[in-house]
């Protein structure tokens, strides 16, 4: 009998200490669309088809890698260069998109996609869109021009309402790039694998969130 009393006391204590997490909301964002890994994906990463499939699977939104071309076009692409995984060549940041022939990606018949096409589709369905900006290009060992990125982004944002822009998060490892952004309705996220340092930046510059890299 004493044993059962002990078990009941333990259970009563556990339930009485249970915290209410109903105010927290978990969201699932597809990585580069449905996945960054080809082996797990129906479609290549960072393509419009991959984004569509992620939303069909029930994702709350998608994370997309973003590169800035030399003519100021924002492109959905991860790697600093085009040679390995597309029919293009050279550094993405050195590519003049306005004068480029169609570039196909990952041995498929799908084109390298401007961010504008993905943004239009995702926001039409009121889904979350995290833009992971590649602010440093190891291909030519240079940082992108933050003012040019800001202008290019603002040109795209003019087509959207305040509610739609609230669905967009700009993620970057560079506090300088986030500070350069002038649209007050998008969210800003600082990515870092040093949480303590990143938190001080986030507080000091009033960023909206942190993205922490884990092993």
PDB file of C-alpha atoms in Angstrom:
ATOM      1  CA  UNK A   1       0.000   0.000   0.000  1.00  0.00           C
ATOM      2  CA  UNK A   2       2.833   2.374   0.866  1.00  0.00           C
ATOM      3  CA  UNK A   3       4.333   1.750  -2.579  1.00  0.00           C
ATOM      4  CA  UNK A   4       1.126   2.848  -4.349  1.00  0.00           C
ATOM      5  CA  UNK A   5       0.867   5.939  -2.190  1.00  0.00           C
ATOM      6  CA  UNK A   6       4.409   6.866  -3.219  1.00  0.00           C
ATOM      7  CA  UNK A   7       3.577   6.415  -6.932  1.00  0.00           C
ATOM      8  CA  UNK A   8       0.455   8.575  -6.586  1.00  0.00           C
ATOM      9  CA  UNK A   9       2.432  11.308  -4.850  1.00  0.00           C
ATOM     10  CA  UNK A  10       5.031  11.314  -7.636  1.00  0.00           C
ATOM     11  CA  UNK A  11       2.364  11.459 -10.343  1.00  0.00           C
ATOM     12  CA  UNK A  12       0.526  14.219  -8.543  1.00  0.00           C
ATOM     13  CA  UNK A  13       3.739  16.223  -8.252  1.00  0.00           C
ATOM     14  CA  UNK A  14       4.581  15.775 -11.947  1.00  0.00           C
ATOM     15  CA  UNK A  15       1.180  16.909 -13.128  1.00  0.00           C
ATOM     16  CA  UNK A  16       1.062  19.849 -10.749  1.00  0.00           C
ATOM     17  CA  UNK A  17       4.459  21.059 -12.066  1.00  0.00           C
ATOM     18  CA  UNK A  18       3.563  20.676 -15.718  1.00  0.00           C
ATOM     19  CA  UNK A  19       4.043  23.978 -17.504  1.00  0.00           C
ATOM     20  CA  UNK A  20       1.562  25.448 -19.942  1.00  0.00           C
ATOM     21  CA  UNK A  21       3.216  25.922 -23.340  1.00  0.00           C
ATOM     22  CA  UNK A  22       0.006  26.683 -25.200  1.00  0.00           C
ATOM     23  CA  UNK A  23       1.279  30.195 -25.970  1.00  0.00           C
ATOM     24  CA  UNK A  24       4.176  28.806 -27.991  1.00  0.00           C
ATOM     25  CA  UNK A  25       3.779  28.048 -31.688  1.00  0.00           C
ATOM     26  CA  UNK A  26       5.965  25.688 -33.668  1.00  0.00           C
ATOM     27  CA  UNK A  27       6.331  26.290 -37.395  1.00  0.00           C
ATOM     28  CA  UNK A  28       7.869  24.022 -39.996  1.00  0.00           C
ATOM     29  CA  UNK A  29       9.792  25.647 -42.847  1.00  0.00           C
ATOM     30  CA  UNK A  30      11.046  23.598 -45.779  1.00  0.00           C
ATOM     31  CA  UNK A  31      14.818  23.858 -46.210  1.00  0.00           C
ATOM     32  CA  UNK A  32      15.503  25.376 -49.663  1.00  0.00           C
ATOM     33  CA  UNK A  33      11.993  24.322 -50.613  1.00  0.00           C
ATOM     34  CA  UNK A  34      11.224  20.759 -49.608  1.00  0.00           C
ATOM     35  CA  UNK A  35      14.842  19.906 -48.714  1.00  0.00           C
ATOM     36  CA  UNK A  36      18.423  20.901 -49.475  1.00  0.00           C
ATOM     37  CA  UNK A  37      19.324  17.209 -49.945  1.00  0.00           C
ATOM     38  CA  UNK A  38      18.652  15.779 -53.400  1.00  0.00           C
ATOM     39  CA  UNK A  39      18.261  12.261 -52.027  1.00  0.00           C
ATOM     40  CA  UNK A  40      15.226  13.349 -49.996  1.00  0.00           C
ATOM     41  CA  UNK A  41      13.617  15.603 -52.587  1.00  0.00           C
ATOM     42  CA  UNK A  42      11.289  15.298 -55.525  1.00  0.00           C
ATOM     43  CA  UNK A  43      12.750  18.491 -56.996  1.00  0.00           C
ATOM     44  CA  UNK A  44      16.104  20.339 -56.854  1.00  0.00           C
ATOM     45  CA  UNK A  45      16.570  22.785 -53.958  1.00  0.00           C
ATOM     46  CA  UNK A  46      15.737  26.490 -54.329  1.00  0.00           C
ATOM     47  CA  UNK A  47      13.491  25.894 -57.341  1.00  0.00           C
ATOM     48  CA  UNK A  48       9.886  26.992 -57.611  1.00  0.00           C
ATOM     49  CA  UNK A  49       8.801  23.373 -58.024  1.00  0.00           C
ATOM     50  CA  UNK A  50      10.513  22.419 -54.760  1.00  0.00           C
ATOM     51  CA  UNK A  51       8.782  25.299 -52.984  1.00  0.00           C
ATOM     52  CA  UNK A  52       5.388  24.253 -54.352  1.00  0.00           C
ATOM     53  CA  UNK A  53       5.954  20.669 -53.220  1.00  0.00           C
ATOM     54  CA  UNK A  54       6.939  21.772 -49.705  1.00  0.00           C
ATOM     55  CA  UNK A  55       3.664  23.662 -49.343  1.00  0.00           C
ATOM     56  CA  UNK A  56       1.710  20.697 -50.731  1.00  0.00           C
ATOM     57  CA  UNK A  57       3.334  18.558 -48.016  1.00  0.00           C
ATOM     58  CA  UNK A  58       1.954  20.976 -45.418  1.00  0.00           C
ATOM     59  CA  UNK A  59       4.940  23.182 -44.558  1.00  0.00           C
ATOM     60  CA  UNK A  60       4.121  26.519 -42.915  1.00  0.00           C
ATOM     61  CA  UNK A  61       6.580  28.144 -45.268  1.00  0.00           C
ATOM     62  CA  UNK A  62      10.034  27.770 -46.812  1.00  0.00           C
ATOM     63  CA  UNK A  63      13.599  28.925 -46.327  1.00  0.00           C
ATOM     64  CA  UNK A  64      15.339  29.994 -49.536  1.00  0.00           C
ATOM     65  CA  UNK A  65      19.023  30.754 -50.156  1.00  0.00           C
ATOM     66  CA  UNK A  66      19.525  34.115 -51.840  1.00  0.00           C
ATOM     67  CA  UNK A  67      22.402  35.418 -53.938  1.00  0.00           C
ATOM     68  CA  UNK A  68      22.837  38.866 -55.476  1.00  0.00           C
ATOM     69  CA  UNK A  69      23.934  39.012 -59.127  1.00  0.00           C
ATOM     70  CA  UNK A  70      26.142  41.777 -60.472  1.00  0.00           C
ATOM     71  CA  UNK A  71      23.157  43.509 -62.110  1.00  0.00           C
ATOM     72  CA  UNK A  72      21.216  43.563 -58.821  1.00  0.00           C
ATOM     73  CA  UNK A  73      18.955  40.549 -59.405  1.00  0.00           C
ATOM     74  CA  UNK A  74      18.153  38.390 -56.374  1.00  0.00           C
ATOM     75  CA  UNK A  75      18.492  34.706 -57.251  1.00  0.00           C
ATOM     76  CA  UNK A  76      17.430  31.573 -55.371  1.00  0.00           C
ATOM     77  CA  UNK A  77      20.751  29.744 -55.190  1.00  0.00           C
ATOM     78  CA  UNK A  78      23.001  28.354 -52.464  1.00  0.00           C
ATOM     79  CA  UNK A  79      26.508  27.879 -53.850  1.00  0.00           C
ATOM     80  CA  UNK A  80      28.893  30.783 -54.491  1.00  0.00           C
ATOM     81  CA  UNK A  81      29.579  29.431 -57.987  1.00  0.00           C
ATOM     82  CA  UNK A  82      27.451  27.972 -60.768  1.00  0.00           C
ATOM     83  CA  UNK A  83      29.834  25.391 -62.240  1.00  0.00           C
ATOM     84  CA  UNK A  84      29.200  22.378 -59.990  1.00  0.00           C
ATOM     85  CA  UNK A  85      25.419  22.159 -60.007  1.00  0.00           C
ATOM     86  CA  UNK A  86      24.157  24.036 -63.062  1.00  0.00           C
ATOM     87  CA  UNK A  87      24.729  24.640 -66.750  1.00  0.00           C
ATOM     88  CA  UNK A  88      26.155  28.068 -65.908  1.00  0.00           C
ATOM     89  CA  UNK A  89      29.693  28.961 -64.929  1.00  0.00           C
ATOM     90  CA  UNK A  90      31.560  31.408 -62.744  1.00  0.00           C
ATOM     91  CA  UNK A  91      30.598  33.220 -59.556  1.00  0.00           C
ATOM     92  CA  UNK A  92      26.929  33.998 -58.997  1.00  0.00           C
ATOM     93  CA  UNK A  93      27.794  37.498 -57.785  1.00  0.00           C
ATOM     94  CA  UNK A  94      29.643  38.140 -61.067  1.00  0.00           C
ATOM     95  CA  UNK A  95      26.771  36.943 -63.265  1.00  0.00           C
ATOM     96  CA  UNK A  96      24.831  39.498 -65.302  1.00  0.00           C
ATOM     97  CA  UNK A  97      21.405  37.897 -65.009  1.00  0.00           C
ATOM     98  CA  UNK A  98      19.781  40.321 -67.444  1.00  0.00           C
ATOM     99  CA  UNK A  99      22.064  39.055 -70.235  1.00  0.00           C
ATOM    100  CA  UNK A 100      22.374  35.402 -69.225  1.00  0.00           C
ATOM    101  CA  UNK A 101      20.949  32.484 -71.220  1.00  0.00           C
ATOM    102  CA  UNK A 102      18.662  30.138 -69.307  1.00  0.00           C
ATOM    103  CA  UNK A 103      20.628  28.251 -66.663  1.00  0.00           C
ATOM    104  CA  UNK A 104      19.396  24.763 -65.725  1.00  0.00           C
ATOM    105  CA  UNK A 105      20.157  23.335 -62.280  1.00  0.00           C
ATOM    106  CA  UNK A 106      21.121  19.972 -60.788  1.00  0.00           C
ATOM    107  CA  UNK A 107      21.028  17.998 -64.064  1.00  0.00           C
ATOM    108  CA  UNK A 108      17.342  18.753 -64.475  1.00  0.00           C
ATOM    109  CA  UNK A 109      15.216  20.714 -66.917  1.00  0.00           C
ATOM    110  CA  UNK A 110      14.399  23.253 -64.193  1.00  0.00           C
ATOM    111  CA  UNK A 111      15.847  26.769 -64.421  1.00  0.00           C
ATOM    112  CA  UNK A 112      17.754  28.772 -61.863  1.00  0.00           C
ATOM    113  CA  UNK A 113      14.950  30.845 -60.358  1.00  0.00           C
ATOM    114  CA  UNK A 114      14.795  34.567 -59.575  1.00  0.00           C
ATOM    115  CA  UNK A 115      13.631  35.207 -56.028  1.00  0.00           C
ATOM    116  CA  UNK A 116      10.725  37.269 -57.380  1.00  0.00           C
ATOM    117  CA  UNK A 117       8.979  34.132 -58.716  1.00  0.00           C
ATOM    118  CA  UNK A 118       9.265  32.269 -55.423  1.00  0.00           C
ATOM    119  CA  UNK A 119       8.244  35.277 -53.359  1.00  0.00           C
ATOM    120  CA  UNK A 120       5.134  35.793 -55.480  1.00  0.00           C
ATOM    121  CA  UNK A 121       4.034  32.173 -55.091  1.00  0.00           C
ATOM    122  CA  UNK A 122       4.686  31.840 -51.347  1.00  0.00           C
ATOM    123  CA  UNK A 123       3.100  35.140 -50.347  1.00  0.00           C
ATOM    124  CA  UNK A 124       0.066  34.513 -52.520  1.00  0.00           C
ATOM    125  CA  UNK A 125      -0.729  31.636 -50.150  1.00  0.00           C
ATOM    126  CA  UNK A 126       0.183  33.664 -47.042  1.00  0.00           C
ATOM    127  CA  UNK A 127       3.011  31.336 -46.070  1.00  0.00           C
ATOM    128  CA  UNK A 128       6.218  32.183 -44.208  1.00  0.00           C
ATOM    129  CA  UNK A 129       9.307  33.022 -46.268  1.00  0.00           C
ATOM    130  CA  UNK A 130      12.780  33.069 -44.721  1.00  0.00           C
ATOM    131  CA  UNK A 131      15.479  34.433 -47.020  1.00  0.00           C
ATOM    132  CA  UNK A 132      18.938  33.170 -46.103  1.00  0.00           C
ATOM    133  CA  UNK A 133      21.160  35.819 -47.675  1.00  0.00           C
ATOM    134  CA  UNK A 134      24.630  34.741 -48.755  1.00  0.00           C
ATOM    135  CA  UNK A 135      26.388  37.985 -47.941  1.00  0.00           C
ATOM    136  CA  UNK A 136      29.955  36.707 -48.518  1.00  0.00           C
ATOM    137  CA  UNK A 137      31.050  34.973 -51.701  1.00  0.00           C
ATOM    138  CA  UNK A 138      34.100  32.766 -51.230  1.00  0.00           C
ATOM    139  CA  UNK A 139      34.231  32.325 -55.009  1.00  0.00           C
ATOM    140  CA  UNK A 140      35.623  35.820 -55.490  1.00  0.00           C
ATOM    141  CA  UNK A 141      36.390  36.540 -51.818  1.00  0.00           C
ATOM    142  CA  UNK A 142      34.188  39.590 -51.512  1.00  0.00           C
ATOM    143  CA  UNK A 143      31.116  40.793 -49.662  1.00  0.00           C
ATOM    144  CA  UNK A 144      28.024  41.789 -51.575  1.00  0.00           C
ATOM    145  CA  UNK A 145      27.101  45.452 -51.661  1.00  0.00           C
ATOM    146  CA  UNK A 146      24.572  45.831 -48.852  1.00  0.00           C
ATOM    147  CA  UNK A 147      23.008  48.999 -50.252  1.00  0.00           C
ATOM    148  CA  UNK A 148      22.429  47.287 -53.616  1.00  0.00           C
ATOM    149  CA  UNK A 149      20.853  44.313 -51.869  1.00  0.00           C
ATOM    150  CA  UNK A 150      18.567  46.615 -49.898  1.00  0.00           C
ATOM    151  CA  UNK A 151      17.462  48.437 -53.049  1.00  0.00           C
ATOM    152  CA  UNK A 152      16.842  45.191 -54.922  1.00  0.00           C
ATOM    153  CA  UNK A 153      14.809  43.806 -52.039  1.00  0.00           C
ATOM    154  CA  UNK A 154      12.769  46.988 -51.685  1.00  0.00           C
ATOM    155  CA  UNK A 155      11.950  46.882 -55.396  1.00  0.00           C
ATOM    156  CA  UNK A 156      10.406  43.446 -54.892  1.00  0.00           C
ATOM    157  CA  UNK A 157       8.583  44.429 -51.709  1.00  0.00           C
ATOM    158  CA  UNK A 158       6.659  47.264 -53.347  1.00  0.00           C
ATOM    159  CA  UNK A 159       4.255  44.676 -54.787  1.00  0.00           C
ATOM    160  CA  UNK A 160       3.165  43.393 -51.370  1.00  0.00           C
ATOM    161  CA  UNK A 161       0.951  44.484 -48.503  1.00  0.00           C
ATOM    162  CA  UNK A 162       2.084  45.048 -44.933  1.00  0.00           C
ATOM    163  CA  UNK A 163       0.583  41.705 -43.877  1.00  0.00           C
ATOM    164  CA  UNK A 164       2.480  39.902 -46.617  1.00  0.00           C
ATOM    165  CA  UNK A 165       5.765  41.610 -45.780  1.00  0.00           C
ATOM    166  CA  UNK A 166       5.299  40.535 -42.166  1.00  0.00           C
ATOM    167  CA  UNK A 167       5.640  36.951 -43.397  1.00  0.00           C
ATOM    168  CA  UNK A 168       9.193  37.608 -44.645  1.00  0.00           C
ATOM    169  CA  UNK A 169      12.311  37.109 -42.531  1.00  0.00           C
ATOM    170  CA  UNK A 170      15.746  38.155 -43.773  1.00  0.00           C
ATOM    171  CA  UNK A 171      18.404  35.907 -42.262  1.00  0.00           C
ATOM    172  CA  UNK A 172      22.096  36.780 -42.435  1.00  0.00           C
ATOM    173  CA  UNK A 173      25.378  36.159 -40.640  1.00  0.00           C
ATOM    174  CA  UNK A 174      26.165  39.858 -41.106  1.00  0.00           C
ATOM    175  CA  UNK A 175      24.746  42.416 -38.653  1.00  0.00           C
ATOM    176  CA  UNK A 176      25.821  45.083 -41.155  1.00  0.00           C
ATOM    177  CA  UNK A 177      23.535  43.757 -43.863  1.00  0.00           C
ATOM    178  CA  UNK A 178      20.558  43.582 -41.492  1.00  0.00           C
ATOM    179  CA  UNK A 179      21.183  47.130 -40.298  1.00  0.00           C
ATOM    180  CA  UNK A 180      21.218  48.308 -43.943  1.00  0.00           C
ATOM    181  CA  UNK A 181      17.668  47.033 -44.560  1.00  0.00           C
ATOM    182  CA  UNK A 182      15.201  49.904 -44.537  1.00  0.00           C
ATOM    183  CA  UNK A 183      11.821  48.182 -44.783  1.00  0.00           C
ATOM    184  CA  UNK A 184      10.375  48.196 -41.249  1.00  0.00           C
ATOM    185  CA  UNK A 185       7.740  45.508 -41.877  1.00  0.00           C
ATOM    186  CA  UNK A 186      10.005  42.576 -42.667  1.00  0.00           C
ATOM    187  CA  UNK A 187      11.668  40.647 -39.840  1.00  0.00           C
ATOM    188  CA  UNK A 188      15.421  40.456 -39.318  1.00  0.00           C
ATOM    189  CA  UNK A 189      17.249  37.379 -38.057  1.00  0.00           C
ATOM    190  CA  UNK A 190      20.954  37.196 -37.180  1.00  0.00           C
ATOM    191  CA  UNK A 191      22.517  33.776 -37.788  1.00  0.00           C
ATOM    192  CA  UNK A 192      25.408  32.670 -35.611  1.00  0.00           C
ATOM    193  CA  UNK A 193      27.028  29.670 -33.951  1.00  0.00           C
ATOM    194  CA  UNK A 194      28.092  31.883 -31.018  1.00  0.00           C
ATOM    195  CA  UNK A 195      24.764  32.531 -29.235  1.00  0.00           C
ATOM    196  CA  UNK A 196      26.065  34.862 -26.519  1.00  0.00           C
ATOM    197  CA  UNK A 197      27.729  37.231 -28.978  1.00  0.00           C
ATOM    198  CA  UNK A 198      24.792  37.109 -31.383  1.00  0.00           C
ATOM    199  CA  UNK A 199      22.355  37.898 -28.588  1.00  0.00           C
ATOM    200  CA  UNK A 200      24.223  41.103 -27.767  1.00  0.00           C
ATOM    201  CA  UNK A 201      24.047  42.164 -31.429  1.00  0.00           C
ATOM    202  CA  UNK A 202      20.359  41.266 -31.592  1.00  0.00           C
ATOM    203  CA  UNK A 203      19.552  43.325 -28.502  1.00  0.00           C
ATOM    204  CA  UNK A 204      21.765  46.241 -29.523  1.00  0.00           C
ATOM    205  CA  UNK A 205      20.307  46.512 -33.031  1.00  0.00           C
ATOM    206  CA  UNK A 206      16.767  45.419 -32.117  1.00  0.00           C
ATOM    207  CA  UNK A 207      16.734  42.428 -34.456  1.00  0.00           C
ATOM    208  CA  UNK A 208      13.634  40.250 -34.320  1.00  0.00           C
ATOM    209  CA  UNK A 209      15.235  36.840 -33.821  1.00  0.00           C
ATOM    210  CA  UNK A 210      18.331  34.668 -33.837  1.00  0.00           C
ATOM    211  CA  UNK A 211      19.084  31.661 -36.014  1.00  0.00           C
ATOM    212  CA  UNK A 212      21.472  29.391 -34.145  1.00  0.00           C
ATOM    213  CA  UNK A 213      23.501  26.762 -35.997  1.00  0.00           C
ATOM    214  CA  UNK A 214      23.651  23.397 -34.244  1.00  0.00           C
ATOM    215  CA  UNK A 215      25.787  20.281 -34.890  1.00  0.00           C
TER     216      UNK A 215
END
